[in-house]
Amino acid sequence: MKVVLIIADGMADVPLKELNTKTPLEAAKKPSLNRVAELGICGMIDVIAPGIPPGSDTAHLALLGYDVMEVYTGRGALEAIGSEIDILPNDLAFRCNFATVDEEFKVLDRRAGRIENDDAAKLTVAIEESLRADPPQVSGVLFRNTVQHRAILRLSGPNLSIMVSDTDPHKTGVKVSDARPLEGSREAKNTADILNKLTHQFHEALKNHPVNRKRKKKGLLPANMILCRGVGQLPEIDPLALLYGIRPAAIAAMPLVKGVCKTAGMRLISVPEATGTYETDVIAKARAAVSALQSYDFVLVHVKATDLASHDGKPEKKIEMIEKVDALAGHIIKNVDMDETFIVVTADHTTSSIKRAHSGEPVPVAIMGHGVRTDDVKEFGERACAKGGLGRIRGQDLMPILVNLLGKAEMAGS
Amino acid sequence: MKVVLIIADGMADVPLKELNTKTPLEAAKKPSLNRVAELGICGMIDVIAPGIPPGSDTAHLALLGYDVMEVYTGRGALEAIGSEIDILPNDLAFRCNFATVDEEFKVLDRRAGRIENDDAAKLTVAIEESLRADPPQVSGVLFRNTVQHRAILRLSGPNLSIMVSDTDPHKTGVKVSDARPLEGSREAKNTADILNKLTHQFHEALKNHPVNRKRKKKGLLPANMILCRGVGQLPEIDPLALLYGIRPAAIAAMPLVKGVCKTAGMRLISVPEATGTYETDVIAKARAAVSALQSYDFVLVHVKATDLASHDGKPEKKIEMIEKVDALAGHIIKNVDMDETFIVVTADHTTSSIKRAHSGEPVPVAIMGHGVRTDDVKEFGERACAKGGLGRIRGQDLMPILVNLLGKAEMAGS
């Protein structure tokens, strides 16, 4: 037996006036998702705990069976890993933004006008040169731009601590924050000192750079600052293969989700047509999932675009993306041996199109496959699944439930 | 107020093709169980946790309110206690089998052809003599046969540890396993050494025994080896009387369940007609439960036969056994004062007739009695009870719920 776990990012929502008090999921045409609900067992998942809005990183860790409260230290390291930057157990990784500040370090734009990859790459070279000329007191430092204004800063070595605050003030019109130690340790103080020194060093390396002079001439915002946030270390977790005796693979475009899956020891299958945007090719993803089942018995397929639409406050776009998820599920159902495969559909969190933010309501889940205890639910939706036979479970419960269906659960006792 | 808790071992199951996608419980005629569901409140219990297949020992510990992860060390001591072998807090107890091996200790039959009690008793005398003549380096050793090929080995004294592997290889065609220490301690090493020495000593005591010579002549397998497994110590648990202020009794035939109940301080009521087999006399059990209610206010009645049928992969037999459980419940309902009694029906775990093994799906529960908040459920079944008013609870939650119904729950706070 095998499992395909489809996770649509932020797919769950709340009833919206503009949709006649339906949620986007309830309003969407979704024959395949409904089929999973009708032929399967449904329920609601508190991915972290009731009322807690999960991040995409913690949500995926929880849905993969890990105790987030115990293992999660921050997003930085997971995103770095997903961006193919190597992170070792004691490294610190920060998520960074190229940003625009004035002479007094007041933040004018946290994303430097969403600077393009090319410009960011050239500015990164200048930062690297500066770090070589005047390295911080650590055993290793790496700065790398990823997509547009995004970048990763990695610090290696002794005397470092994640107990340090962001330099990113998370809003414009205020000054770049001083990094502050969040505990009394020497390591936290040292890390804050290093970050604060780097803030000035980054500015010096960037402010008069030819790229920025050219940007100003073109009327673009200069990228003259690096803001750091979301420090994290690698979670110390055992791989899924070891925990559950499964061979797991993941299909995802978003670096953060890729990072979680890679850290959990899942084989990442890259699908170039899957972009994590509204234009993502879900059928390419579905095809990749179907062929992955030849070598792997647990295949996670992640779709990001549903979440984007809710952050953008576009319920109609969200419906469109949910219908893409439905097409993805339909392609998989049509092309796998349903006597041998469990199809599981859920979301990593609710994203409220009202709040335009992650929200703490539970997410629906449906599990279809041979020997599953079915229920009366005929529709895949937030309110329909709340009447399902699974009841209300926690994110961390999902993996043991799936592993039990696979016949690989270890008995507690005898 | 009093409680009768009926636990049918492994009664829950999954939908089966041969029963038109009903479970055995759904397919059975069970007017009395349905009555408990209809007049009571229903729900689903994750006996240990979602997706985790419970053993019968851990399941009963959890349903009696104990934290299995904290108190359980292994089956041996519980089974020994249930077989009326005294176990003290620091004793180790192993479950043993009389087995058949060849000259090279390759296991030919793990149960020595399911040797009869008489032969096992005679061979046990030889083992006892050998242990007296050449005792292991412990302060006490006891070997006792129980039923057929089953036996218990108890080791007492200092320098012992449960961190030791089985000598039972759990399959035929391979050699008897060496006991290995599972941690670096001196105690674990010592325990493994003792077991390995006993393996040879047992073989010497048994191989040329007149009983075995006679068995060979009759074409029966000789019982020339003792295999040890499932080492355990007594869980350190407070008795139910102390924890909940109740007077508890239990009616069970299976040594393991008797052991759990005894360890929990329950008075064991023996019913000779209750055999733990397909032929068990459930009405004798029901009569015993009814009279036990005169002296005890919490009476657990355990029926084993439902589980046997699922391990044997016989859904029709399982239906028949469930109908016996129904008759048992019916007799109790008819003969107790229902104004004074709560009737509770559940299973200790799901046993899947497909896997022929314990499985991690939750089990249904129904509670009938004066003042219970009823729901719409009219049938006692896995899918019907999932719609019940209790929702989805944990095994450990059941006792506090029942103790509250009894009016004996202590307020948290004031």
Tab-separated table of N, CA and C in Angstrom, chain B residues 157-237:
chain	number	residue	atom	x	y	z
B	157	GLY	N	16.250	-10.332	42.261
B	157	GLY	CA	17.550	-10.024	42.825
B	157	GLY	C	18.185	-8.807	42.227
B	158	PRO	N	19.344	-8.446	42.745
B	158	PRO	CA	20.011	-7.242	42.258
B	158	PRO	C	20.681	-7.541	40.922
B	159	ASN	N	21.244	-6.547	40.328
B	159	ASN	CA	22.049	-6.680	39.097
B	159	ASN	C	21.259	-7.230	37.917
B	160	LEU	N	19.948	-6.944	37.863
B	160	LEU	CA	19.143	-7.374	36.724
B	160	LEU	C	18.578	-6.139	36.016
B	161	SER	N	18.272	-6.273	34.728
B	161	SER	CA	17.723	-5.154	33.957
B	161	SER	C	16.764	-5.679	32.898
B	162	ILE	N	15.708	-4.916	32.645
B	162	ILE	CA	14.804	-5.305	31.552
B	162	ILE	C	15.392	-4.972	30.190
B	163	MET	N	16.547	-4.282	30.157
B	163	MET	CA	17.110	-3.884	28.873
B	163	MET	C	17.877	-5.049	28.255
B	164	VAL	N	17.118	-6.084	27.893
B	164	VAL	CA	17.721	-7.294	27.360
B	164	VAL	C	16.801	-7.834	26.263
B	165	SER	N	17.399	-8.382	25.225
B	165	SER	CA	16.585	-8.850	24.096
B	165	SER	C	16.088	-10.273	24.323
B	166	ASP	N	15.076	-10.658	23.537
B	166	ASP	CA	14.460	-11.979	23.644
B	166	ASP	C	15.417	-13.089	23.180
B	167	THR	N	15.250	-14.290	23.754
B	167	THR	CA	15.905	-15.453	23.147
B	167	THR	C	14.989	-16.082	22.100
B	168	ASP	N	13.703	-15.754	22.168
B	168	ASP	CA	12.733	-16.222	21.170
B	168	ASP	C	12.985	-15.494	19.846
B	169	PRO	N	13.321	-16.214	18.781
B	169	PRO	CA	13.542	-15.509	17.506
B	169	PRO	C	12.229	-15.124	16.818
B	170	HIS	N	11.089	-15.529	17.370
B	170	HIS	CA	9.767	-15.165	16.863
B	170	HIS	C	9.476	-15.743	15.485
B	171	LYS	N	10.302	-16.690	15.017
B	171	LYS	CA	9.961	-17.433	13.792
B	171	LYS	C	10.691	-18.760	13.801
B	172	THR	N	10.263	-19.640	12.932
B	172	THR	CA	10.910	-20.947	12.859
B	172	THR	C	11.959	-20.929	11.749
B	173	GLY	N	12.813	-21.973	11.763
B	173	GLY	CA	13.812	-22.092	10.705
B	173	GLY	C	15.073	-21.301	10.999
B	174	VAL	N	15.103	-20.594	12.109
B	174	VAL	CA	16.323	-19.867	12.500
B	174	VAL	C	16.728	-20.327	13.896
B	175	LYS	N	17.962	-20.000	14.283
B	175	LYS	CA	18.459	-20.454	15.585
B	175	LYS	C	17.843	-19.652	16.730
B	176	VAL	N	17.823	-20.271	17.900
B	176	VAL	CA	17.449	-19.548	19.116
B	176	VAL	C	18.347	-18.313	19.211
B	177	SER	N	17.762	-17.158	19.525
B	177	SER	CA	18.560	-15.935	19.582
B	177	SER	C	19.406	-15.899	20.845
B	178	ASP	N	20.571	-15.271	20.734
B	178	ASP	CA	21.310	-14.933	21.947
B	178	ASP	C	20.633	-13.731	22.583
B	179	ALA	N	20.455	-13.765	23.886
B	179	ALA	CA	19.977	-12.564	24.579
B	179	ALA	C	21.102	-11.536	24.523
B	180	ARG	N	20.749	-10.307	24.132
B	180	ARG	CA	21.753	-9.239	24.051
B	180	ARG	C	21.375	-8.101	24.999
B	181	PRO	N	22.376	-7.499	25.660
B	181	PRO	CA	22.054	-6.322	26.477
B	181	PRO	C	21.656	-5.176	25.550
B	182	LEU	N	20.612	-4.421	25.917
B	182	LEU	CA	20.112	-3.333	25.063
B	182	LEU	C	20.614	-1.974	25.534
B	183	GLU	N	21.495	-1.998	26.531
B	183	GLU	CA	22.158	-0.757	26.963
B	183	GLU	C	23.502	-1.162	27.533
B	184	GLY	N	24.338	-0.180	27.852
B	184	GLY	CA	25.708	-0.480	28.276
B	184	GLY	C	25.855	-0.884	29.728
B	185	SER	N	24.761	-0.987	30.465
B	185	SER	CA	24.887	-1.200	31.912
B	185	SER	C	25.374	-2.610	32.247
B	186	ARG	N	25.996	-2.707	33.420
B	186	ARG	CA	26.442	-3.992	33.945
B	186	ARG	C	25.238	-4.915	34.145
B	187	GLU	N	24.125	-4.337	34.597
B	187	GLU	CA	22.937	-5.133	34.880
B	187	GLU	C	22.385	-5.787	33.608
B	188	ALA	N	22.372	-5.030	32.515
B	188	ALA	CA	21.851	-5.579	31.262
B	188	ALA	C	22.736	-6.715	30.769
B	189	LYS	N	24.050	-6.499	30.869
B	189	LYS	CA	25.003	-7.539	30.452
B	189	LYS	C	24.796	-8.798	31.294
B	190	ASN	N	24.679	-8.618	32.605
B	190	ASN	CA	24.499	-9.736	33.520
B	190	ASN	C	23.224	-10.515	33.198
B	191	THR	N	22.131	-9.786	32.939
B	191	THR	CA	20.856	-10.449	32.653
B	191	THR	C	20.955	-11.256	31.359
B	192	ALA	N	21.602	-10.689	30.354
B	192	ALA	CA	21.768	-11.415	29.089
B	192	ALA	C	22.598	-12.673	29.309
B	193	ASP	N	23.676	-12.563	30.095
B	193	ASP	CA	24.532	-13.735	30.366
B	193	ASP	C	23.725	-14.841	31.048
B	194	ILE	N	22.916	-14.438	32.032
B	194	ILE	CA	22.105	-15.430	32.751
B	194	ILE	C	21.150	-16.140	31.786
B	195	LEU	N	20.470	-15.361	30.937
B	195	LEU	CA	19.515	-15.957	29.990
B	195	LEU	C	20.216	-16.918	29.041
B	196	ASN	N	21.384	-16.520	28.549
B	196	ASN	CA	22.080	-17.374	27.588
B	196	ASN	C	22.545	-18.679	28.229
B	197	LYS	N	22.972	-18.573	29.504
B	197	LYS	CA	23.350	-19.804	30.212
B	197	LYS	C	22.111	-20.688	30.398
B	198	LEU	N	20.975	-20.076	30.736
B	198	LEU	CA	19.748	-20.847	30.961
B	198	LEU	C	19.290	-21.553	29.683
B	199	THR	N	19.480	-20.913	28.543
B	199	THR	CA	19.080	-21.539	27.276
B	199	THR	C	19.696	-22.927	27.154
B	200	HIS	N	20.999	-23.025	27.448
B	200	HIS	CA	21.676	-24.326	27.362
B	200	HIS	C	21.225	-25.254	28.480
B	201	GLN	N	21.073	-24.678	29.667
B	201	GLN	CA	20.675	-25.485	30.812
B	201	GLN	C	19.275	-26.090	30.603
B	202	PHE	N	18.359	-25.296	30.062
B	202	PHE	CA	17.005	-25.796	29.784
B	202	PHE	C	17.064	-26.957	28.781
B	203	HIS	N	17.862	-26.766	27.745
B	203	HIS	CA	17.952	-27.804	26.711
B	203	HIS	C	18.478	-29.110	27.308
B	204	GLU	N	19.534	-28.977	28.151
B	204	GLU	CA	20.093	-30.181	28.776
B	204	GLU	C	19.046	-30.890	29.635
B	205	ALA	N	18.266	-30.120	30.372
B	205	ALA	CA	17.277	-30.705	31.282
B	205	ALA	C	16.147	-31.386	30.518
B	206	LEU	N	15.892	-30.919	29.292
B	206	LEU	CA	14.700	-31.380	28.566
B	206	LEU	C	14.990	-32.436	27.505
B	207	LYS	N	16.173	-32.364	26.873
B	207	LYS	CA	16.327	-33.066	25.586
B	207	LYS	C	16.109	-34.571	25.683
B	208	ASN	N	16.591	-35.192	26.788
B	208	ASN	CA	16.424	-36.646	26.886
B	208	ASN	C	15.377	-37.044	27.908
B	209	HIS	N	14.525	-36.140	28.265
B	209	HIS	CA	13.511	-36.415	29.284
B	209	HIS	C	12.536	-37.494	28.784
B	210	PRO	N	12.140	-38.407	29.666
B	210	PRO	CA	11.208	-39.483	29.256
B	210	PRO	C	9.962	-38.962	28.542
B	211	VAL	N	9.443	-37.820	28.979
B	211	VAL	CA	8.260	-37.257	28.319
B	211	VAL	C	8.558	-37.004	26.837
B	212	ASN	N	9.727	-36.467	26.572
B	212	ASN	CA	10.066	-36.160	25.177
B	212	ASN	C	10.334	-37.428	24.371
B	213	ARG	N	10.948	-38.427	25.013
B	213	ARG	CA	11.160	-39.703	24.305
B	213	ARG	C	9.813	-40.305	23.919
B	214	LYS	N	8.866	-40.217	24.870
B	214	LYS	CA	7.532	-40.752	24.601
B	214	LYS	C	6.845	-39.957	23.471
B	215	ARG	N	7.005	-38.629	23.526
B	215	ARG	CA	6.390	-37.781	22.493
B	215	ARG	C	6.927	-38.151	21.114
B	216	LYS	N	8.256	-38.332	21.028
B	216	LYS	CA	8.841	-38.687	19.729
B	216	LYS	C	8.282	-40.008	19.220
B	217	LYS	N	8.162	-40.983	20.125
B	217	LYS	CA	7.616	-42.281	19.722
B	217	LYS	C	6.209	-42.138	19.162
B	218	LYS	N	5.434	-41.228	19.772
B	218	LYS	CA	4.045	-41.005	19.314
B	218	LYS	C	3.999	-40.110	18.080
B	219	GLY	N	5.179	-39.689	17.628
B	219	GLY	CA	5.195	-38.805	16.456
B	219	GLY	C	4.908	-37.356	16.827
B	220	LEU	N	5.024	-37.026	18.111
B	220	LEU	CA	4.813	-35.637	18.538
B	220	LEU	C	6.155	-34.919	18.622
B	221	LEU	N	6.090	-33.607	18.529
B	221	LEU	CA	7.318	-32.819	18.612
B	221	LEU	C	7.795	-32.787	20.067
B	222	PRO	N	9.101	-33.004	20.293
B	222	PRO	CA	9.614	-32.901	21.659
B	222	PRO	C	9.695	-31.443	22.101
B	223	ALA	N	9.478	-31.214	23.385
B	223	ALA	CA	9.600	-29.861	23.943
B	223	ALA	C	10.977	-29.763	24.568
B	224	ASN	N	11.982	-29.460	23.737
B	224	ASN	CA	13.370	-29.543	24.203
B	224	ASN	C	14.043	-28.183	24.334
B	225	MET	N	13.252	-27.131	24.364
B	225	MET	CA	13.833	-25.789	24.523
B	225	MET	C	12.803	-24.883	25.185
B	226	ILE	N	13.310	-23.878	25.903
B	226	ILE	CA	12.452	-22.815	26.437
B	226	ILE	C	12.876	-21.504	25.764
B	227	LEU	N	11.933	-20.855	25.107
B	227	LEU	CA	12.199	-19.540	24.486
B	227	LEU	C	11.622	-18.449	25.386
B	228	CYS	N	12.397	-17.391	25.585
B	228	CYS	CA	11.962	-16.300	26.465
B	228	CYS	C	11.730	-15.021	25.661
B	229	ARG	N	10.665	-14.287	26.035
B	229	ARG	CA	10.374	-13.024	25.354
B	229	ARG	C	9.591	-12.106	26.294
B	230	GLY	N	9.378	-10.875	25.844
B	230	GLY	CA	8.454	-9.953	26.526
B	230	GLY	C	8.792	-9.684	27.979
B	231	VAL	N	10.084	-9.506	28.279
B	231	VAL	CA	10.451	-9.239	29.668
B	231	VAL	C	9.722	-7.996	30.178
B	232	GLY	N	9.339	-8.039	31.424
B	232	GLY	CA	8.686	-6.869	32.001
B	232	GLY	C	8.819	-6.850	33.504
B	233	GLN	N	8.658	-5.674	34.043
B	233	GLN	CA	8.554	-5.510	35.486
B	233	GLN	C	7.155	-5.040	35.808
B	234	LEU	N	6.839	-5.105	37.073
B	234	LEU	CA	5.526	-4.642	37.516
B	234	LEU	C	5.415	-3.129	37.303
B	235	PRO	N	4.354	-2.649	36.641
B	235	PRO	CA	4.207	-1.192	36.545
B	235	PRO	C	3.989	-0.623	37.951
B	236	GLU	N	4.609	0.498	38.211
B	236	GLU	CA	4.404	1.136	39.521
B	236	GLU	C	3.177	2.022	39.435
B	237	ILE	N	2.017	1.452	39.752
B	237	ILE	CA	0.780	2.226	39.619
B	237	ILE	C	-0.014	2.182	40.912
